[in-house]
Amino acid sequence: MSLLTEKIMIVRKNYDCQHVLMRLIEDWRQDIDKGLFVGAVLMDLSKAFDCIPHDLLIAKLNAYGISKASLILIYSYLKGRRQSVKVNGTLGGFLTLLSGVPQGSILGPLLFNLYINDFYYLFQTATLHGFADDNTLSAQANTLAELIKKLENETEIAIKWLKYNQMLANSSKFQTILISKEKGHIKASITIDGQQIESKLSVVLLGNKIDNKLKFEEHIGELCKKAANQLNSLYKFRKFMTPFAKKIATNSFVKSNFSYCPLIWHFCPASSKSKIEKIGTRANKLCSLETVTFEIKRLRQIAIEIYKTLHDMNPPYIKDIFKKRTGRTSQRLANNIKCIDKYETKFGKNSLRYLGPILWNSLPHHIKALDNFDEFKDFMKHWGEPGCPHYNRYINYINSF
């Protein structure tokens, strides 16, 4: 099982879509700061879990060294499954499943991971970022022409693998986005499997709308519009709701809009952040609550992600974002992480690589040294509250950079 490395970024414990997007966006920011052109191709797979051929899956499991007895058991688990459709009490005829892994099962995601594991070892000049059946090829180059050539060549390799492994790649639905320091939209097309794919101003990846300037204004605008409509509906019925019901409804329908992958769009413009906070203020007023801002909550989450990274509770590829300092003999600085000079990055404070170390290093030494995750989370629950000395230390620390 030596091939099962951190290259698998999908459906695993402690791995979620925010981690994939964090690494992807941070790599893009770093490459753009170097003056490179960055691009990505979002591949559309049709019924990925349903297309896996049983015989080829067993052959791959055999190549990984799984015992013959286990292979026979897995084969019997997959083969001969039958299903039918029931409509208005009428049961249709049963058909035998010829391919696919059982979705909703414990083994389904694991078998899917094992089946596509070798997919991540094909690419030489691009990086494949995946979560479940969402796969994105990302590359960077010194010139736009070089970038397009890389993406075309690597995508052709990907399509060949998908066809050889009997998975359906709908190239006409592929999307591409090109990013650089240059102002305006980079209008270019990429030829993929005979299809001309025009670069877009924004693409939707794992439920997040990513624009070609990494500002996320359109994404935040949609979130705020949805949350505002839901909040307006709750206000109409507030007289008929108990305080507890208001709190539950507000957290479930309004505030939850801003809890999905918040670290991806944390560095949106101030105008977008203001819109979010206004909705938060209205939501708290409805519930007669005084809580910290959404921004404080995101900063808390950044600190928690750093703790998890340093304690091997996050995917290994996140360690490239939050790097522990080396060569420090001082006990007081032993748990600090490496800071990035502000002159090394155009984005300045607008990257986790820059902001994360400042936030983490401002925490008290005894908190950074905690071995108990629950104790660390308990501390962060109160970090940033009015009068919190540790938050004031963070503000002073970040202003000094």
Short mmCIF file of C-alpha atoms in Angstrom, two decimals:
data_model
loop_
_atom_site.label_atom_id
_atom_site.label_comp_id
_atom_site.label_asym_id
_atom_site.label_seq_id
_atom_site.Cartn_x
_atom_site.Cartn_y
_atom_site.Cartn_z
CA MET A 1 0.00 0.00 0.00
CA SER A 2 3.02 2.29 -0.43
CA LEU A 3 1.35 4.28 -3.20
CA LEU A 4 -1.31 5.63 -0.88
CA THR A 5 0.31 9.00 -0.14
CA GLU A 6 -0.92 12.48 0.67
CA LYS A 7 -1.62 12.98 -3.04
CA ILE A 8 -5.11 11.65 -2.40
CA MET A 9 -7.06 14.72 -1.34
CA ILE A 10 -10.52 13.20 -1.20
CA VAL A 11 -13.09 11.71 1.15
CA ARG A 12 -10.73 10.97 4.03
CA LYS A 13 -10.72 11.69 7.74
CA ASN A 14 -9.50 15.25 8.51
CA TYR A 15 -9.60 16.11 4.78
CA ASP A 16 -12.29 18.50 3.57
CA CYS A 17 -12.91 20.71 0.57
CA GLN A 18 -11.71 23.83 2.42
CA HIS A 19 -8.24 22.28 2.72
CA VAL A 20 -8.08 21.61 -1.01
CA LEU A 21 -9.18 25.16 -1.80
CA MET A 22 -6.83 26.68 0.79
CA ARG A 23 -3.82 25.04 -0.82
CA LEU A 24 -5.00 25.84 -4.35
CA ILE A 25 -5.70 29.54 -3.68
CA GLU A 26 -2.55 30.04 -1.61
CA ASP A 27 -0.42 28.47 -4.37
CA TRP A 28 -2.04 30.78 -6.92
CA ARG A 29 -1.33 33.84 -4.78
CA GLN A 30 2.28 32.79 -4.33
CA ASP A 31 2.79 32.17 -8.07
CA ILE A 32 1.15 35.48 -9.04
CA ASP A 33 3.48 37.29 -6.65
CA LYS A 34 6.37 35.75 -8.58
CA GLY A 35 5.02 37.33 -11.76
CA LEU A 36 3.78 34.04 -13.21
CA PHE A 37 0.61 33.32 -15.19
CA VAL A 38 -1.69 30.88 -13.39
CA GLY A 39 -4.45 28.78 -14.87
CA ALA A 40 -6.73 25.88 -14.06
CA VAL A 41 -9.01 23.47 -15.87
CA LEU A 42 -12.05 22.24 -13.95
CA MET A 43 -12.93 18.79 -15.21
CA ASP A 44 -16.51 17.55 -15.30
CA LEU A 45 -16.99 13.84 -14.62
CA SER A 46 -20.39 12.24 -15.18
CA LYS A 47 -21.54 9.73 -12.55
CA ALA A 48 -18.00 9.05 -11.37
CA PHE A 49 -18.99 6.68 -8.56
CA ASP A 50 -21.32 4.73 -10.86
CA CYS A 51 -18.83 4.18 -13.68
CA ILE A 52 -16.13 2.21 -11.87
CA PRO A 53 -15.80 -1.24 -13.54
CA HIS A 54 -15.61 -3.99 -10.94
CA ASP A 55 -13.02 -6.11 -12.73
CA LEU A 56 -10.58 -3.23 -13.17
CA LEU A 57 -11.10 -2.15 -9.54
CA ILE A 58 -10.22 -5.67 -8.36
CA ALA A 59 -7.14 -5.65 -10.61
CA LYS A 60 -5.95 -2.41 -9.03
CA LEU A 61 -6.56 -3.72 -5.51
CA ASN A 62 -4.52 -6.78 -6.44
CA ALA A 63 -1.70 -4.50 -7.64
CA TYR A 64 -1.72 -2.76 -4.24
CA GLY A 65 -1.04 -6.13 -2.61
CA ILE A 66 -4.43 -6.95 -1.10
CA SER A 67 -4.72 -10.65 -0.31
CA LYS A 68 -6.60 -13.06 -2.58
CA ALA A 69 -9.14 -13.89 0.14
CA SER A 70 -9.92 -10.19 0.61
CA LEU A 71 -10.25 -9.67 -3.15
CA ILE A 72 -12.77 -12.51 -3.37
CA LEU A 73 -14.77 -10.98 -0.51
CA ILE A 74 -14.76 -7.51 -2.11
CA TYR A 75 -15.68 -8.97 -5.51
CA SER A 76 -18.68 -10.77 -3.99
CA TYR A 77 -19.64 -7.50 -2.26
CA LEU A 78 -19.73 -5.64 -5.59
CA LYS A 79 -20.98 -8.24 -8.05
CA GLY A 80 -24.57 -9.32 -8.51
CA ARG A 81 -26.19 -6.28 -6.88
CA ARG A 82 -29.69 -5.62 -8.18
CA GLN A 83 -31.91 -2.59 -7.91
CA SER A 84 -35.38 -1.46 -8.86
CA VAL A 85 -37.48 1.71 -8.84
CA LYS A 86 -40.75 2.04 -6.94
CA VAL A 87 -43.26 4.70 -8.05
CA ASN A 88 -46.68 5.14 -6.41
CA GLY A 89 -46.51 1.69 -4.92
CA THR A 90 -45.62 0.01 -8.22
CA LEU A 91 -42.29 -1.80 -8.30
CA GLY A 92 -40.41 -1.93 -11.58
CA GLY A 93 -38.27 -4.80 -12.82
CA PHE A 94 -34.94 -5.53 -11.16
CA LEU A 95 -31.72 -4.87 -13.07
CA THR A 96 -28.23 -6.06 -12.21
CA LEU A 97 -25.58 -3.39 -11.60
CA LEU A 98 -22.61 -3.89 -13.91
CA SER A 99 -20.37 -1.16 -12.49
CA GLY A 100 -20.00 1.35 -9.68
CA VAL A 101 -19.40 1.33 -5.93
CA PRO A 102 -22.29 1.51 -3.44
CA GLN A 103 -22.80 5.15 -2.51
CA GLY A 104 -23.74 5.88 1.07
CA SER A 105 -21.71 2.90 2.23
CA ILE A 106 -18.54 2.91 4.33
CA LEU A 107 -16.54 1.06 1.69
CA GLY A 108 -17.75 3.14 -1.27
CA PRO A 109 -15.49 6.21 -0.79
CA LEU A 110 -12.49 4.02 0.12
CA LEU A 111 -12.85 1.89 -3.01
CA PHE A 112 -13.27 5.03 -5.11
CA ASN A 113 -10.07 6.49 -3.61
CA LEU A 114 -8.13 3.33 -4.38
CA TYR A 115 -9.46 3.23 -7.93
CA ILE A 116 -8.36 6.74 -8.90
CA ASN A 117 -5.21 6.87 -6.76
CA ASP A 118 -2.84 6.42 -9.72
CA PHE A 119 -4.55 9.35 -11.46
CA TYR A 120 -2.52 11.73 -9.26
CA TYR A 121 0.84 10.37 -10.45
CA LEU A 122 0.45 11.21 -14.15
CA PHE A 123 1.24 14.90 -14.29
CA GLN A 124 4.67 16.45 -14.65
CA THR A 125 4.00 20.17 -15.21
CA ALA A 126 0.62 20.58 -13.50
CA THR A 127 -0.92 19.75 -10.14
CA LEU A 128 -4.16 17.84 -9.72
CA HIS A 129 -6.38 19.02 -6.86
CA GLY A 130 -9.27 16.71 -6.13
CA PHE A 131 -12.16 16.25 -3.76
CA ALA A 132 -14.49 13.31 -4.42
CA ASP A 133 -15.29 13.48 -8.15
CA ASP A 134 -14.29 17.16 -8.53
CA ASN A 135 -10.85 17.37 -10.15
CA THR A 136 -8.97 20.53 -11.08
CA LEU A 137 -5.69 20.73 -12.99
CA SER A 138 -3.64 23.77 -12.04
CA ALA A 139 -0.44 25.06 -13.67
CA GLN A 140 1.78 28.14 -13.80
CA ALA A 141 4.17 29.54 -16.42
CA ASN A 142 6.22 32.60 -17.35
CA THR A 143 4.08 33.39 -20.40
CA LEU A 144 0.44 32.95 -21.32
CA ALA A 145 1.30 30.82 -24.37
CA GLU A 146 3.40 28.49 -22.24
CA LEU A 147 0.62 28.19 -19.67
CA ILE A 148 -2.00 27.31 -22.29
CA LYS A 149 0.29 24.66 -23.79
CA LYS A 150 0.84 23.12 -20.34
CA LEU A 151 -2.86 22.99 -19.57
CA GLU A 152 -3.70 21.51 -22.97
CA ASN A 153 -1.02 18.80 -22.71
CA GLU A 154 -1.80 17.84 -19.15
CA THR A 155 -5.55 17.83 -19.72
CA GLU A 156 -5.05 15.52 -22.71
CA ILE A 157 -3.18 13.12 -20.41
CA ALA A 158 -6.03 13.32 -17.89
CA ILE A 159 -8.70 12.60 -20.52
CA LYS A 160 -6.76 9.59 -21.82
CA TRP A 161 -6.52 8.15 -18.30
CA LEU A 162 -10.22 8.70 -17.72
CA LYS A 163 -11.12 6.97 -20.98
CA TYR A 164 -8.77 4.04 -20.34
CA ASN A 165 -10.31 3.65 -16.89
CA GLN A 166 -13.86 3.78 -18.28
CA MET A 167 -14.84 7.04 -16.59
CA LEU A 168 -16.96 9.59 -18.44
CA ALA A 169 -15.26 12.96 -18.97
CA ASN A 170 -17.59 15.56 -20.48
CA SER A 171 -14.98 17.87 -22.08
CA SER A 172 -17.67 20.23 -23.44
CA LYS A 173 -18.51 21.13 -19.82
CA PHE A 174 -14.92 21.70 -18.74
CA GLN A 175 -14.18 25.20 -17.43
CA THR A 176 -10.97 27.16 -17.40
CA ILE A 177 -9.77 30.28 -15.60
CA LEU A 178 -6.56 32.25 -16.22
CA ILE A 179 -5.07 34.58 -13.61
CA SER A 180 -2.17 37.03 -13.58
CA LYS A 181 -1.08 40.44 -12.25
CA GLU A 182 -2.32 42.04 -15.46
CA LYS A 183 -5.46 44.14 -15.23
CA GLY A 184 -8.65 42.99 -16.89
CA HIS A 185 -9.84 39.63 -18.10
CA ILE A 186 -7.39 37.38 -19.95
CA LYS A 187 -9.36 36.34 -23.02
CA ALA A 188 -7.95 33.09 -24.34
CA SER A 189 -9.18 29.64 -25.31
CA ILE A 190 -7.81 26.20 -24.57
CA THR A 191 -8.30 23.26 -26.91
CA ILE A 192 -9.43 20.22 -24.95
CA ASP A 193 -10.41 17.00 -26.70
CA GLY A 194 -11.32 18.95 -29.83
CA GLN A 195 -13.40 21.48 -27.87
CA GLN A 196 -12.53 25.18 -27.62
CA ILE A 197 -12.91 26.17 -23.96
CA GLU A 198 -12.96 29.92 -23.40
CA SER A 199 -11.44 31.29 -20.18
CA LYS A 200 -14.00 32.68 -17.75
CA LEU A 201 -14.09 35.65 -15.41
CA SER A 202 -15.15 33.30 -12.63
CA VAL A 203 -15.73 29.60 -12.08
CA VAL A 204 -17.54 27.62 -9.40
CA LEU A 205 -15.32 25.10 -7.63
CA LEU A 206 -16.59 23.02 -4.71
CA GLY A 207 -19.45 25.46 -4.15
CA ASN A 208 -17.27 28.59 -4.15
CA LYS A 209 -17.28 31.14 -6.96
CA ILE A 210 -13.65 32.04 -7.69
CA ASP A 211 -12.98 35.10 -9.83
CA ASN A 212 -9.85 35.83 -11.84
CA LYS A 213 -8.67 38.49 -9.37
CA LEU A 214 -9.26 36.35 -6.26
CA LYS A 215 -11.43 39.05 -4.70
CA PHE A 216 -14.59 36.92 -4.24
CA GLU A 217 -16.87 39.95 -4.51
CA GLU A 218 -19.42 38.12 -6.65
CA HIS A 219 -19.36 35.11 -4.32
CA ILE A 220 -19.87 37.26 -1.22
CA GLY A 221 -22.60 39.22 -2.98
CA GLU A 222 -24.56 36.02 -3.65
CA LEU A 223 -24.09 34.81 -0.06
CA CYS A 224 -25.26 38.15 1.35
CA LYS A 225 -28.30 38.28 -0.93
CA LYS A 226 -29.35 34.78 0.10
CA ALA A 227 -28.75 35.46 3.80
CA ALA A 228 -30.58 38.81 3.66
CA ASN A 229 -33.66 37.23 2.07
CA GLN A 230 -33.73 34.52 4.72
CA LEU A 231 -33.30 37.09 7.48
CA ASN A 232 -36.13 39.23 6.08
CA SER A 233 -38.42 36.19 6.17
CA LEU A 234 -37.53 35.51 9.79
CA TYR A 235 -38.28 39.13 10.72
CA LYS A 236 -41.79 38.75 9.31
CA PHE A 237 -42.52 35.89 11.71
CA ARG A 238 -40.50 37.10 14.71
CA LYS A 239 -43.65 37.80 16.80
CA PHE A 240 -44.61 34.14 16.60
CA MET A 241 -41.17 32.77 17.53
CA THR A 242 -39.67 32.14 20.95
CA PRO A 243 -36.18 33.52 21.68
CA PHE A 244 -34.77 30.01 21.40
CA ALA A 245 -36.50 29.44 18.04
CA LYS A 246 -35.10 32.75 16.74
CA LYS A 247 -31.60 31.74 17.73
CA ILE A 248 -31.85 28.30 16.12
CA ALA A 249 -33.41 29.67 12.92
CA THR A 250 -30.86 32.48 12.63
CA ASN A 251 -27.88 30.16 13.08
CA SER A 252 -29.31 27.50 10.78
CA PHE A 253 -30.59 29.65 7.90
CA VAL A 254 -28.70 32.95 8.03
CA LYS A 255 -25.30 32.61 9.66
CA SER A 256 -24.69 29.18 8.15
CA ASN A 257 -24.26 30.86 4.74
CA PHE A 258 -20.93 32.23 5.95
CA SER A 259 -19.64 29.07 7.63
CA TYR A 260 -18.80 27.09 4.46
CA CYS A 261 -15.12 27.45 3.48
CA PRO A 262 -14.82 30.93 5.05
CA LEU A 263 -11.01 30.95 4.96
CA ILE A 264 -11.13 30.87 1.16
CA TRP A 265 -12.77 34.28 0.87
CA HIS A 266 -11.48 35.79 4.14
CA PHE A 267 -9.41 38.31 2.15
CA CYS A 268 -12.33 39.74 0.20
CA PRO A 269 -12.50 43.57 -0.12
CA ALA A 270 -13.55 45.71 2.86
CA SER A 271 -16.86 46.53 1.16
CA SER A 272 -17.75 42.83 1.01
CA LYS A 273 -16.75 42.29 4.63
CA SER A 274 -18.95 45.24 5.61
CA LYS A 275 -21.96 43.62 3.92
CA ILE A 276 -21.39 40.41 5.87
CA GLU A 277 -21.07 42.23 9.20
CA LYS A 278 -24.26 44.23 8.59
CA ILE A 279 -26.19 40.99 8.14
CA GLY A 280 -24.55 39.62 11.30
CA THR A 281 -25.61 42.72 13.24
CA ARG A 282 -29.22 42.38 12.06
CA ALA A 283 -29.22 38.68 12.89
CA ASN A 284 -27.92 39.33 16.42
CA LYS A 285 -30.53 42.06 16.90
CA LEU A 286 -33.29 39.61 15.99
CA CYS A 287 -32.06 37.21 18.66
CA SER A 288 -31.16 39.97 21.15
CA LEU A 289 -27.61 38.61 21.22
CA GLU A 290 -24.22 40.28 21.35
CA THR A 291 -21.60 38.10 19.73
CA VAL A 292 -18.26 38.69 18.08
CA THR A 293 -18.00 39.61 14.41
CA PHE A 294 -17.76 37.14 11.56
CA GLU A 295 -14.19 38.29 11.01
CA ILE A 296 -13.22 37.33 14.57
CA LYS A 297 -14.76 33.91 14.02
CA ARG A 298 -12.69 33.44 10.85
CA LEU A 299 -9.50 34.47 12.67
CA ARG A 300 -10.30 31.90 15.35
CA GLN A 301 -10.68 29.27 12.67
CA ILE A 302 -7.32 30.22 11.13
CA ALA A 303 -5.65 29.69 14.53
CA ILE A 304 -7.38 26.33 14.90
CA GLU A 305 -6.24 25.24 11.43
CA ILE A 306 -2.65 26.19 12.31
CA TYR A 307 -2.85 24.17 15.54
CA LYS A 308 -4.17 21.16 13.65
CA THR A 309 -1.45 21.52 11.02
CA LEU A 310 1.36 21.65 13.59
CA HIS A 311 -0.07 18.60 15.37
CA ASP A 312 -0.52 16.49 12.22
CA MET A 313 -4.31 16.69 12.35
CA ASN A 314 -4.58 18.30 8.91
CA PRO A 315 -3.63 17.01 5.45
CA PRO A 316 0.18 17.05 4.98
CA TYR A 317 -0.07 19.46 2.05
CA ILE A 318 -1.29 22.24 4.40
CA LYS A 319 2.14 22.25 6.07
CA ASP A 320 3.44 24.18 3.08
CA ILE A 321 1.22 27.09 4.14
CA PHE A 322 2.03 27.11 7.86
CA LYS A 323 5.70 26.26 8.37
CA LYS A 324 7.25 25.79 11.78
CA ARG A 325 10.35 27.84 12.55
CA THR A 326 13.64 25.94 12.62
CA GLY A 327 16.89 26.70 14.40
CA ARG A 328 15.22 28.43 17.34
CA THR A 329 16.78 27.62 20.72
CA SER A 330 14.63 30.02 22.76
CA GLN A 331 11.89 28.18 24.64
CA ARG A 332 9.62 31.22 24.27
CA LEU A 333 9.85 31.08 20.47
CA ALA A 334 9.93 27.30 20.10
CA ASN A 335 6.28 27.05 19.08
CA ASN A 336 6.25 29.99 16.66
CA ILE A 337 5.86 29.55 12.92
CA LYS A 338 7.74 31.20 10.09
CA CYS A 339 6.66 34.68 9.04
CA ILE A 340 6.77 36.00 5.48
CA ASP A 341 8.28 39.40 4.83
CA LYS A 342 5.59 41.79 3.61
CA TYR A 343 7.89 42.88 0.78
CA GLU A 344 7.88 39.32 -0.60
CA THR A 345 4.20 39.43 -1.49
CA LYS A 346 2.02 41.80 -3.48
CA PHE A 347 -1.01 40.50 -1.66
CA GLY A 348 0.46 41.71 1.65
CA LYS A 349 -1.90 40.72 4.43
CA ASN A 350 -4.22 39.07 1.92
CA SER A 351 -2.86 35.54 2.22
CA LEU A 352 -2.93 32.86 4.89
CA ARG A 353 0.82 32.43 4.52
CA TYR A 354 1.26 36.03 5.69
CA LEU A 355 -1.59 36.48 8.17
CA GLY A 356 -1.44 33.03 9.79
CA PRO A 357 2.01 33.37 11.39
CA ILE A 358 1.23 36.87 12.71
CA LEU A 359 -1.95 35.60 14.35
CA TRP A 360 -0.36 32.43 15.72
CA ASN A 361 2.80 34.07 17.04
CA SER A 362 0.71 36.67 18.92
CA LEU A 363 -0.90 33.96 21.05
CA PRO A 364 0.47 33.33 24.57
CA HIS A 365 3.33 30.85 24.74
CA HIS A 366 1.50 28.46 27.07
CA ILE A 367 -1.45 28.31 24.64
CA LYS A 368 0.75 27.53 21.62
CA ALA A 369 2.41 24.80 23.69
CA LEU A 370 -0.87 23.03 24.54
CA ASP A 371 -1.05 19.35 23.59
CA ASN A 372 -4.79 19.07 24.20
CA PHE A 373 -6.85 20.20 21.20
CA ASP A 374 -10.03 20.70 23.24
CA GLU A 375 -8.21 23.04 25.62
CA PHE A 376 -6.91 25.06 22.68
CA LYS A 377 -10.42 25.35 21.20
CA ASP A 378 -11.79 26.41 24.58
CA PHE A 379 -9.24 29.24 24.68
CA MET A 380 -10.08 30.36 21.15
CA LYS A 381 -13.81 30.46 21.96
CA HIS A 382 -13.15 33.61 24.00
CA TRP A 383 -10.36 35.07 21.90
CA GLY A 384 -11.44 38.34 20.32
CA GLU A 385 -14.22 39.12 22.79
CA PRO A 386 -14.44 42.76 24.01
CA GLY A 387 -11.52 43.51 26.29
CA CYS A 388 -9.60 40.37 25.36
CA PRO A 389 -5.91 41.22 25.98
CA HIS A 390 -4.73 38.53 23.60
CA TYR A 391 -6.73 40.05 20.74
CA ASN A 392 -5.28 43.49 21.50
CA ARG A 393 -1.83 41.91 21.37
CA TYR A 394 -2.65 40.53 17.92
CA ILE A 395 -3.77 43.99 16.70
CA ASN A 396 -0.56 45.58 17.97
CA TYR A 397 1.48 42.76 16.45
CA ILE A 398 -0.09 43.03 13.01
CA ASN A 399 0.28 46.83 12.99
CA SER A 400 3.99 46.42 13.62
CA PHE A 401 4.49 44.51 10.36
#
